[in-house]
mmCIF file of C-alpha atoms in Angstrom:
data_model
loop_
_atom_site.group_PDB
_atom_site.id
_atom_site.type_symbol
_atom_site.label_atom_id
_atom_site.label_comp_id
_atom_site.label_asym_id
_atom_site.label_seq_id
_atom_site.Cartn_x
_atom_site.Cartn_y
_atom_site.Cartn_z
ATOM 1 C CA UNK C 5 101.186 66.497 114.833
ATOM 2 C CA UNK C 6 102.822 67.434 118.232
ATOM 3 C CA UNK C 7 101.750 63.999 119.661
ATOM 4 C CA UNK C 8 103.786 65.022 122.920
ATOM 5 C CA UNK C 9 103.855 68.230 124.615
ATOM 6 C CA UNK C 10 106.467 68.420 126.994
ATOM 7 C CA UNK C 11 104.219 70.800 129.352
ATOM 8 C CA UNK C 12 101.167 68.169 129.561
ATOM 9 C CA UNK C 13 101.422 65.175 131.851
ATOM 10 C CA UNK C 14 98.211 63.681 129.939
ATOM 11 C CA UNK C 15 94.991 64.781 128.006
ATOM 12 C CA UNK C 16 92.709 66.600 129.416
ATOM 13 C CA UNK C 17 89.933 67.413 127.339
ATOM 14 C CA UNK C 18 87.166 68.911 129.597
ATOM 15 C CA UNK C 19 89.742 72.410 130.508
ATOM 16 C CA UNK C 20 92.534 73.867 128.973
ATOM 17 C CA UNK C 21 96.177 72.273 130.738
ATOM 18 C CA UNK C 22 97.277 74.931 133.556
ATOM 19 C CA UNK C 23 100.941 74.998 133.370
ATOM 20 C CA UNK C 24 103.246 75.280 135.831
ATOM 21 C CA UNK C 25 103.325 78.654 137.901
ATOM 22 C CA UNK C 26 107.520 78.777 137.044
ATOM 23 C CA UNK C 27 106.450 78.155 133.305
ATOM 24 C CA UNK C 28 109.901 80.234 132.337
ATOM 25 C CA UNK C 29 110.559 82.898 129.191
ATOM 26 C CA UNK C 30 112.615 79.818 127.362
ATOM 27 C CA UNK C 31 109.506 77.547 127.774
ATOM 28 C CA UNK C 32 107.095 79.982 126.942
ATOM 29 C CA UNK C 33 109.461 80.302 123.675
ATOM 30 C CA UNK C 34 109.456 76.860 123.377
ATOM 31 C CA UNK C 35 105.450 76.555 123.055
ATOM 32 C CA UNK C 36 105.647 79.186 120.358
ATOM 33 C CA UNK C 37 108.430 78.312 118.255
ATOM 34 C CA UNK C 38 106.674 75.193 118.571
ATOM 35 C CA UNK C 39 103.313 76.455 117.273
ATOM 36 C CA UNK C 40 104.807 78.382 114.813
ATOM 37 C CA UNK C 41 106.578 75.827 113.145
ATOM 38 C CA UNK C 42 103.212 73.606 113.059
ATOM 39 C CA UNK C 43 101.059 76.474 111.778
ATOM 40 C CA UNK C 44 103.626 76.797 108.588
ATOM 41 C CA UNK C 45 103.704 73.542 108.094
ATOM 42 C CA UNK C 46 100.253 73.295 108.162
ATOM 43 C CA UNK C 47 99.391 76.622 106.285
ATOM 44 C CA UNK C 48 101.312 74.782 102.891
ATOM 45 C CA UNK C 49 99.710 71.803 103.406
ATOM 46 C CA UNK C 50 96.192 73.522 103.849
ATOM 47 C CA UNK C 51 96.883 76.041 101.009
ATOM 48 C CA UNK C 52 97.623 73.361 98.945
ATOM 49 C CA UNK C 53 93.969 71.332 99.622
ATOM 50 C CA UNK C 54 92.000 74.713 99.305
ATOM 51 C CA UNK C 55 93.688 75.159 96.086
ATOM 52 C CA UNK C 56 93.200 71.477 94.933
ATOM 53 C CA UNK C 57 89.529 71.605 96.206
ATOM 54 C CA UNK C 58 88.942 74.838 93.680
ATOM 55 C CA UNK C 59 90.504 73.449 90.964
ATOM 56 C CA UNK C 60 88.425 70.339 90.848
ATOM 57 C CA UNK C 61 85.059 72.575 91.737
ATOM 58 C CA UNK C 62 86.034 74.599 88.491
ATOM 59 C CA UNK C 63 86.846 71.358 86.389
ATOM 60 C CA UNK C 64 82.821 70.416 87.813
ATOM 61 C CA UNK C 65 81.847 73.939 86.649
ATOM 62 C CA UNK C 66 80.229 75.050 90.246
ATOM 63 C CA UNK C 67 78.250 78.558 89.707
ATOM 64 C CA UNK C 68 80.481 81.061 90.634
ATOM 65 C CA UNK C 69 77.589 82.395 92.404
ATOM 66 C CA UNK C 70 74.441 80.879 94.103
ATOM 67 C CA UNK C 71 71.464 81.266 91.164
ATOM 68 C CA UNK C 72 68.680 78.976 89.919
ATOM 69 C CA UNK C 73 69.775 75.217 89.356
ATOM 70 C CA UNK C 74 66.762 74.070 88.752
ATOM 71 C CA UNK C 75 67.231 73.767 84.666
ATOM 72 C CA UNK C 76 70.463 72.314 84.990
ATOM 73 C CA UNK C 77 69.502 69.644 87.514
ATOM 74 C CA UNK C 78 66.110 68.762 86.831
ATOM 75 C CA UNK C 79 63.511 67.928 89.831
ATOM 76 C CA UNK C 80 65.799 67.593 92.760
ATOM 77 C CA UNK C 81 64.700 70.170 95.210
ATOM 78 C CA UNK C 82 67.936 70.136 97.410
ATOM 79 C CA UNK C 83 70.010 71.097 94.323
ATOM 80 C CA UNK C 84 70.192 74.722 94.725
ATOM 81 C CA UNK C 85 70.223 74.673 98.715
ATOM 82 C CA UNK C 86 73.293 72.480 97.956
ATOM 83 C CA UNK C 87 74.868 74.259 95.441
ATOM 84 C CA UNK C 88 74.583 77.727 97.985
ATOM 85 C CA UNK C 89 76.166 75.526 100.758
ATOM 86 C CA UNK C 90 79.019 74.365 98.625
ATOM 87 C CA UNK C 91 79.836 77.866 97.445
ATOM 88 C CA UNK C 92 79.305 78.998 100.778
ATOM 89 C CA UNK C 93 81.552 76.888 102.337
ATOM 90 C CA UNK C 94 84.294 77.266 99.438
ATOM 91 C CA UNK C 95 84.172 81.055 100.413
ATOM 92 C CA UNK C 96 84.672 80.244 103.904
ATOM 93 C CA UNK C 97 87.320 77.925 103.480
ATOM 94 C CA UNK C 98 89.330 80.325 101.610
ATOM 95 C CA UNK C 99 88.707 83.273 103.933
ATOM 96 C CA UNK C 100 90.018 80.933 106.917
ATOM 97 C CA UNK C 101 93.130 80.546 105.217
ATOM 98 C CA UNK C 102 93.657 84.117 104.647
ATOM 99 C CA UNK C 103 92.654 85.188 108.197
ATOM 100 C CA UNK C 104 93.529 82.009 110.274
ATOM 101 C CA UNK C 105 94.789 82.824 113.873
ATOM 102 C CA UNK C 106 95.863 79.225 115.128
ATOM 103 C CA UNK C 107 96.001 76.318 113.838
ATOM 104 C CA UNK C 108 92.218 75.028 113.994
ATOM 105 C CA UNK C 109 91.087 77.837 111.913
ATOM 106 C CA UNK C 110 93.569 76.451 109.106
ATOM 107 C CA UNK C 111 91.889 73.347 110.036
ATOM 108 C CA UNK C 112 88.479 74.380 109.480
ATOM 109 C CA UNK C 113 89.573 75.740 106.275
ATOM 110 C CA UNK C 114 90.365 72.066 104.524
ATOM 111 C CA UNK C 115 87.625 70.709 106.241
ATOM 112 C CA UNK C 116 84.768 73.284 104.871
ATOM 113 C CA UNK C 117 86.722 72.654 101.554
ATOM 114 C CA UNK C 118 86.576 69.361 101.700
ATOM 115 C CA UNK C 119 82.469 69.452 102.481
ATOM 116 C CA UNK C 120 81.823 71.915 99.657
ATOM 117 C CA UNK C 121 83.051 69.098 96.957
ATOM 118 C CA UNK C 122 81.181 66.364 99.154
ATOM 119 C CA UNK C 123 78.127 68.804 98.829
ATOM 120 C CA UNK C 124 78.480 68.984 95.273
ATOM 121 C CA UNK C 125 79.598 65.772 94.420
ATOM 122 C CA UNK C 126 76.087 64.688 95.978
ATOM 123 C CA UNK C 127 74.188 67.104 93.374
ATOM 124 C CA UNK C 128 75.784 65.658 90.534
ATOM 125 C CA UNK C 129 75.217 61.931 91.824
ATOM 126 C CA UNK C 130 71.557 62.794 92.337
ATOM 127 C CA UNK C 131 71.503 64.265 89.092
ATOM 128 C CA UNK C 132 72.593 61.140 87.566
ATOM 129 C CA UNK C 133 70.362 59.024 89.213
ATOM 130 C CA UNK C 134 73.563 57.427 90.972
ATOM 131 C CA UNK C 135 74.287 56.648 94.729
ATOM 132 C CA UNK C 136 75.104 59.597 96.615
ATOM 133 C CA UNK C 137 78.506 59.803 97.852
ATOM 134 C CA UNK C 138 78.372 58.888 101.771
ATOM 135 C CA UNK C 139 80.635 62.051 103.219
ATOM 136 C CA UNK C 140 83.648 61.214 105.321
ATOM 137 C CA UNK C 141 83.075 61.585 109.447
ATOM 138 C CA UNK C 142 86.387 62.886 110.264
ATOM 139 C CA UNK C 143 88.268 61.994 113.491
ATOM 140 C CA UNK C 144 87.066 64.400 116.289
ATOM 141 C CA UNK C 145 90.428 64.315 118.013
ATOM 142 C CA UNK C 146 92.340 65.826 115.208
ATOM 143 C CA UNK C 147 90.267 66.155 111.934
ATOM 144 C CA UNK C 148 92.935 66.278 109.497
ATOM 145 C CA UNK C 149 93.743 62.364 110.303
ATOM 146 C CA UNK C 150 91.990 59.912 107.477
ATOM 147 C CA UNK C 151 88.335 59.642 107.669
ATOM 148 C CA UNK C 152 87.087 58.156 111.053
ATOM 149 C CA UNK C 153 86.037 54.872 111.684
ATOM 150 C CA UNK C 154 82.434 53.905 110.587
ATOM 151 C CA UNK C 155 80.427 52.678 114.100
ATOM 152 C CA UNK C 156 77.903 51.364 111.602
ATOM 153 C CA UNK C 157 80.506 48.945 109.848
ATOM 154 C CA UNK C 158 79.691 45.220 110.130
ATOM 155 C CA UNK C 159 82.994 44.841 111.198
ATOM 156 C CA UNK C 160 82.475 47.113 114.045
ATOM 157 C CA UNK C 161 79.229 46.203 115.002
ATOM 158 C CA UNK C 162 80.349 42.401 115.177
ATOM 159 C CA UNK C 163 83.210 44.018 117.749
ATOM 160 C CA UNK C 164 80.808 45.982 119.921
ATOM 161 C CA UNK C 165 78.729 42.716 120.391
ATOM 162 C CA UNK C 166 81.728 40.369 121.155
ATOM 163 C CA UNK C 167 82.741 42.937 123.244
ATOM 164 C CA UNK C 168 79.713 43.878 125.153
ATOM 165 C CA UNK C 169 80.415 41.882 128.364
ATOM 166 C CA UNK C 170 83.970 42.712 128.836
ATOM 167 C CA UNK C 171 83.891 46.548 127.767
ATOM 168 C CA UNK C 172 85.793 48.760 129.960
ATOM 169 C CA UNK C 173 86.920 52.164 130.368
ATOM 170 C CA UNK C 174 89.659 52.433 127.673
ATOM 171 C CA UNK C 175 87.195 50.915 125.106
ATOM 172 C CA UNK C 176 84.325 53.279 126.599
ATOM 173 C CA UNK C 177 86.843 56.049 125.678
ATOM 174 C CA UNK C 178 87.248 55.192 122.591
ATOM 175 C CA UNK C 179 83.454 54.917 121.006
ATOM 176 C CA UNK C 180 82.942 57.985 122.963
ATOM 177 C CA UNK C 181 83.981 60.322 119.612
ATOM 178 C CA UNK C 182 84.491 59.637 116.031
ATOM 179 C CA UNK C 183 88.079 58.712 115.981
ATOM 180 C CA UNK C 184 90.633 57.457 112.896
ATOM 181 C CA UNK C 185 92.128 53.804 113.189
ATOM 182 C CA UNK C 186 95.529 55.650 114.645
ATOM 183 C CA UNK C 187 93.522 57.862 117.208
ATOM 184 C CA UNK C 188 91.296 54.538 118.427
ATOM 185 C CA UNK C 189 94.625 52.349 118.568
ATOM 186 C CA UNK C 190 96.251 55.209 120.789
ATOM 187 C CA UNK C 191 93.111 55.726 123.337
ATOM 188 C CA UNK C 192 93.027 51.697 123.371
ATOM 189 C CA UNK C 193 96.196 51.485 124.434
ATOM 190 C CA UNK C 194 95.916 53.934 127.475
ATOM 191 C CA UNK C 195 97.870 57.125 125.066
ATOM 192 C CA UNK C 196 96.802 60.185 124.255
ATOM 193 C CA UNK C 197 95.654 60.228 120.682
ATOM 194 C CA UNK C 198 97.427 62.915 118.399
ATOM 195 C CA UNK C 199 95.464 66.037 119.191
ATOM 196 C CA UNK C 200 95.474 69.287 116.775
ATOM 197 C CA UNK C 201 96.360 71.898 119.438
ATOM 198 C CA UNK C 202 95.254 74.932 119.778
ATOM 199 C CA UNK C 203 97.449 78.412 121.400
ATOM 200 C CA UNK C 204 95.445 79.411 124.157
ATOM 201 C CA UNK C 205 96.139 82.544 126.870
ATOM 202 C CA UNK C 206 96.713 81.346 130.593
ATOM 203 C CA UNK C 207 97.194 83.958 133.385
ATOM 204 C CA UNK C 208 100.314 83.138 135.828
ATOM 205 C CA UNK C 209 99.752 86.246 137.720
ATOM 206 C CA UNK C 210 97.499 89.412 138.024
ATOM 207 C CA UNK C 211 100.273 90.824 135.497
ATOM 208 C CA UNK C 212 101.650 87.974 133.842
ATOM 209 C CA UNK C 213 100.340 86.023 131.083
ATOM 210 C CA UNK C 214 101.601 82.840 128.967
ATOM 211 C CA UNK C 215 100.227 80.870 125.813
ATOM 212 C CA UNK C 216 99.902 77.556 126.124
ATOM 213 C CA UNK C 217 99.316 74.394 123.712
ATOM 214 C CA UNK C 218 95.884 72.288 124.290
ATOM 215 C CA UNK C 219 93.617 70.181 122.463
ATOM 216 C CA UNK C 220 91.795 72.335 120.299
ATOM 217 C CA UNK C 221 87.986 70.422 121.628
ATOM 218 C CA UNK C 222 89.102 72.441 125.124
ATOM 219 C CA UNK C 223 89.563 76.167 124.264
ATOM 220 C CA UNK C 224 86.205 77.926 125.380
ATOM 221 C CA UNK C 225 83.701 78.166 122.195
ATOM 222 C CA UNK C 226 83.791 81.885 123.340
ATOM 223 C CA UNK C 227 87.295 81.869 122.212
ATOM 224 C CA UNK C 228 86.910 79.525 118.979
ATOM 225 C CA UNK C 229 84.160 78.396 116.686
ATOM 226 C CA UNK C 230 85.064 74.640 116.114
ATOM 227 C CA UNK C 231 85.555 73.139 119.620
ATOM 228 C CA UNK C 232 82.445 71.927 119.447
ATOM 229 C CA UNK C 233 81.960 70.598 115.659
ATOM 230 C CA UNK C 234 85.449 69.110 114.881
ATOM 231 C CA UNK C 235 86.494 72.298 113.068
ATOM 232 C CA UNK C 236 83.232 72.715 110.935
ATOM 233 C CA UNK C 237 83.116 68.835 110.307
ATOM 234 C CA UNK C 238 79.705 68.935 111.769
ATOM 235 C CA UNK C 239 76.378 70.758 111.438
ATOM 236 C CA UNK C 240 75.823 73.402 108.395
ATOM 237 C CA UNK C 241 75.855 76.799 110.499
ATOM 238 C CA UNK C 242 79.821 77.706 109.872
ATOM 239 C CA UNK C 243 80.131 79.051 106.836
ATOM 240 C CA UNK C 244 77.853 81.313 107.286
ATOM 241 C CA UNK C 245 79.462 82.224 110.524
ATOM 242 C CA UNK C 246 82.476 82.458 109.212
ATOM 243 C CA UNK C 247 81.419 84.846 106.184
ATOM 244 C CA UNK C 248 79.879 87.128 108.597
ATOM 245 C CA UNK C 249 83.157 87.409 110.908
ATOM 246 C CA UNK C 250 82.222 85.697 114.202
ATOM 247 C CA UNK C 251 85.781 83.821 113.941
ATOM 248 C CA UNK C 252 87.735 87.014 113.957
ATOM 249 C CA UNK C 253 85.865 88.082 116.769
ATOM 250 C CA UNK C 254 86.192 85.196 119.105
ATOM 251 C CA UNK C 255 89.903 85.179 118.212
ATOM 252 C CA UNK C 256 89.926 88.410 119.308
ATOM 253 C CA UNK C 257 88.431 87.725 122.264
ATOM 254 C CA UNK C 258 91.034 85.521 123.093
ATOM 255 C CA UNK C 259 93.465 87.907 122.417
ATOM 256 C CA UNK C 260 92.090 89.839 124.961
ATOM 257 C CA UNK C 261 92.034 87.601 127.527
#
C-alpha cells in the first residue's frame, strides 16, 4: 500500500516527514486524492473482514453479551474474562469502521476483529482440552501484511546465531520490530518497507496548513491511539478505549492542530 510517496526521500519513523515549504495546492491534492483512494479501498476490504469475523463468531455462538460462562465451559477461570474481551473487541472493531478518520483506525478495526476470534478460538480450545491456538504477531510496519515472522522459530534462531559475528545495521533494523517476510526482505535490502500511512496536519506558515502522508508508528499518540501498539495488535487496553471514545477525541485533536 503506497510503498512510495513521492514527498518522502526515505523513512523516517521517529517524526512525522516535514515537506517542502513550496508543498503547492496540486501536491497537497495529490496527497489527498491519494489517501482517499487508499482509505476506500481499504474501507471494502476492512468491511468485508469485520463482516467475515461476525459471521464466523455467530456460527461459534459467542454471547451476544458478556454473562456467566462458567456452565458452558467448565473450570477454566479465564473463560469469561475472555469471552468479555472478545465481545469487547468485536464492538470496537465495528465502531472503528463506522467512525474511522484515516486509515489506521480502519486498520485497528480488522485487527481487534481479528483478536476477538483468536480470543475465542482459545476458549473453545481450552474447553476441549486441545492446544490453544498461538495468535498471529502482526508486522509492526504495516499490520495488515501476513502474520510476522516468529523470532522464536528454529529457523530464525539458527540465523541469528550464524549471524551473530557479522550482524550489521540493516540486519539490526530489521529484528528491531515484528516485521512480515516482505517488510524484513525490504529493510534488508536498504528499502523502506511498505508502511500503512497515516494523514497527518503540518503547518507551512502561521496561516497555512497542509496534510501530509507518514508512517502511521510516527503521528503523536496524542493524535492517534495505535502508534504505539501496531493498531491494537498489542496489549488488551483498546477496546475499551475505543468504546469509551478516546479515538474520536484524539482525531479531533488532530483536526485541530
Amino acid at each position: 500500500m503506497l510503498r512510495r510517496w513521492w514527498f518522502m526521500e526515505r523513512l523516517r519513523p521517529a517524526v512525522p516527514a516535514q515537506p517542502s515549504r513550496e508543498l503547492s495546492k496540486e501536491q497537497q491534492q495529490l496527497v489527498l486524492d491519494e489517501w482517499a483512494t487508499a482509505r476506500e479501498r481499504l474501507d471494502r476490504l476492512v468491511s468485508a473482514r469485520v463482516t467475515a469475523v461476525g459471521d464466523m463468531l455467530r456460527t461459534a455462538e459467542l454471547p451476544l453479551s458478556p454473562g456467566p460462562l462458567g456452565t458452558r465451559f467448565g473450570s477454566d477461570p479465564h473463560a469469561e474474562d475472555d469471552c468479555a474481551w472478545a465481545f469487547d473487541a468485536f464492538q470496537a472493531a465495528g465502531k472503528l469502521l463506522d467512525e474511522a478518520a484515516d486509515l489506521p483506525d480502519l486498520a485497528a478495526a480488522a485487527v481487534l476483529a481479528d483478536r476477538a476470534l483468536e480470543r475465542f478460538a482459545a476458549v473453545h480450545a481450552r474447553a476441549a482440552g486441545q492446544p490453544v491456538p498461538k495468535a498471529a504477531q502482526r508486522c509492526f510496519y504495516n499490520p495488515l501484511h501476513t502474520a510476522a515472522e516468529d523470532a522464536h522459530s528454529p529457523v530464525r534462531k539458527q540465523h541469528r546465531r550464524q549471524a551473530r559475528r557479522r550482524t550489521g545495521p540493516r540486519e539490526a533494523a530489521a529484528d528491531r520490530r515484528p516485521a512480515c517476510p516482505s517488510c524484513r526482505r525490504a529493510i534488508l535490502a536498504g528499502q523502506a518497507p511498505d508502511v500503512l500511512p497515516a494523514l497527518v496536519p503540518v503547518k507551512l506558515s502561521r496561516l497555512r496548513t497542509a496534510r501530509v502522508l507518514v508512517p502511521y508508528y510516527s503521528v503523536p499518540q496524542q493524535w492517534s491511539l495505535w502508534s504505539v501498539c501496531a493498531c491494537g495488535a498489542y496489549g488488551d487496553e483498546w477496546p475499551s478505549l475505543v468504546l469509551r471514545g478516546e479515538h474520536r477525541k484524539r482525531a479531533a485533536a488532530a483536526r485541530k492542530a
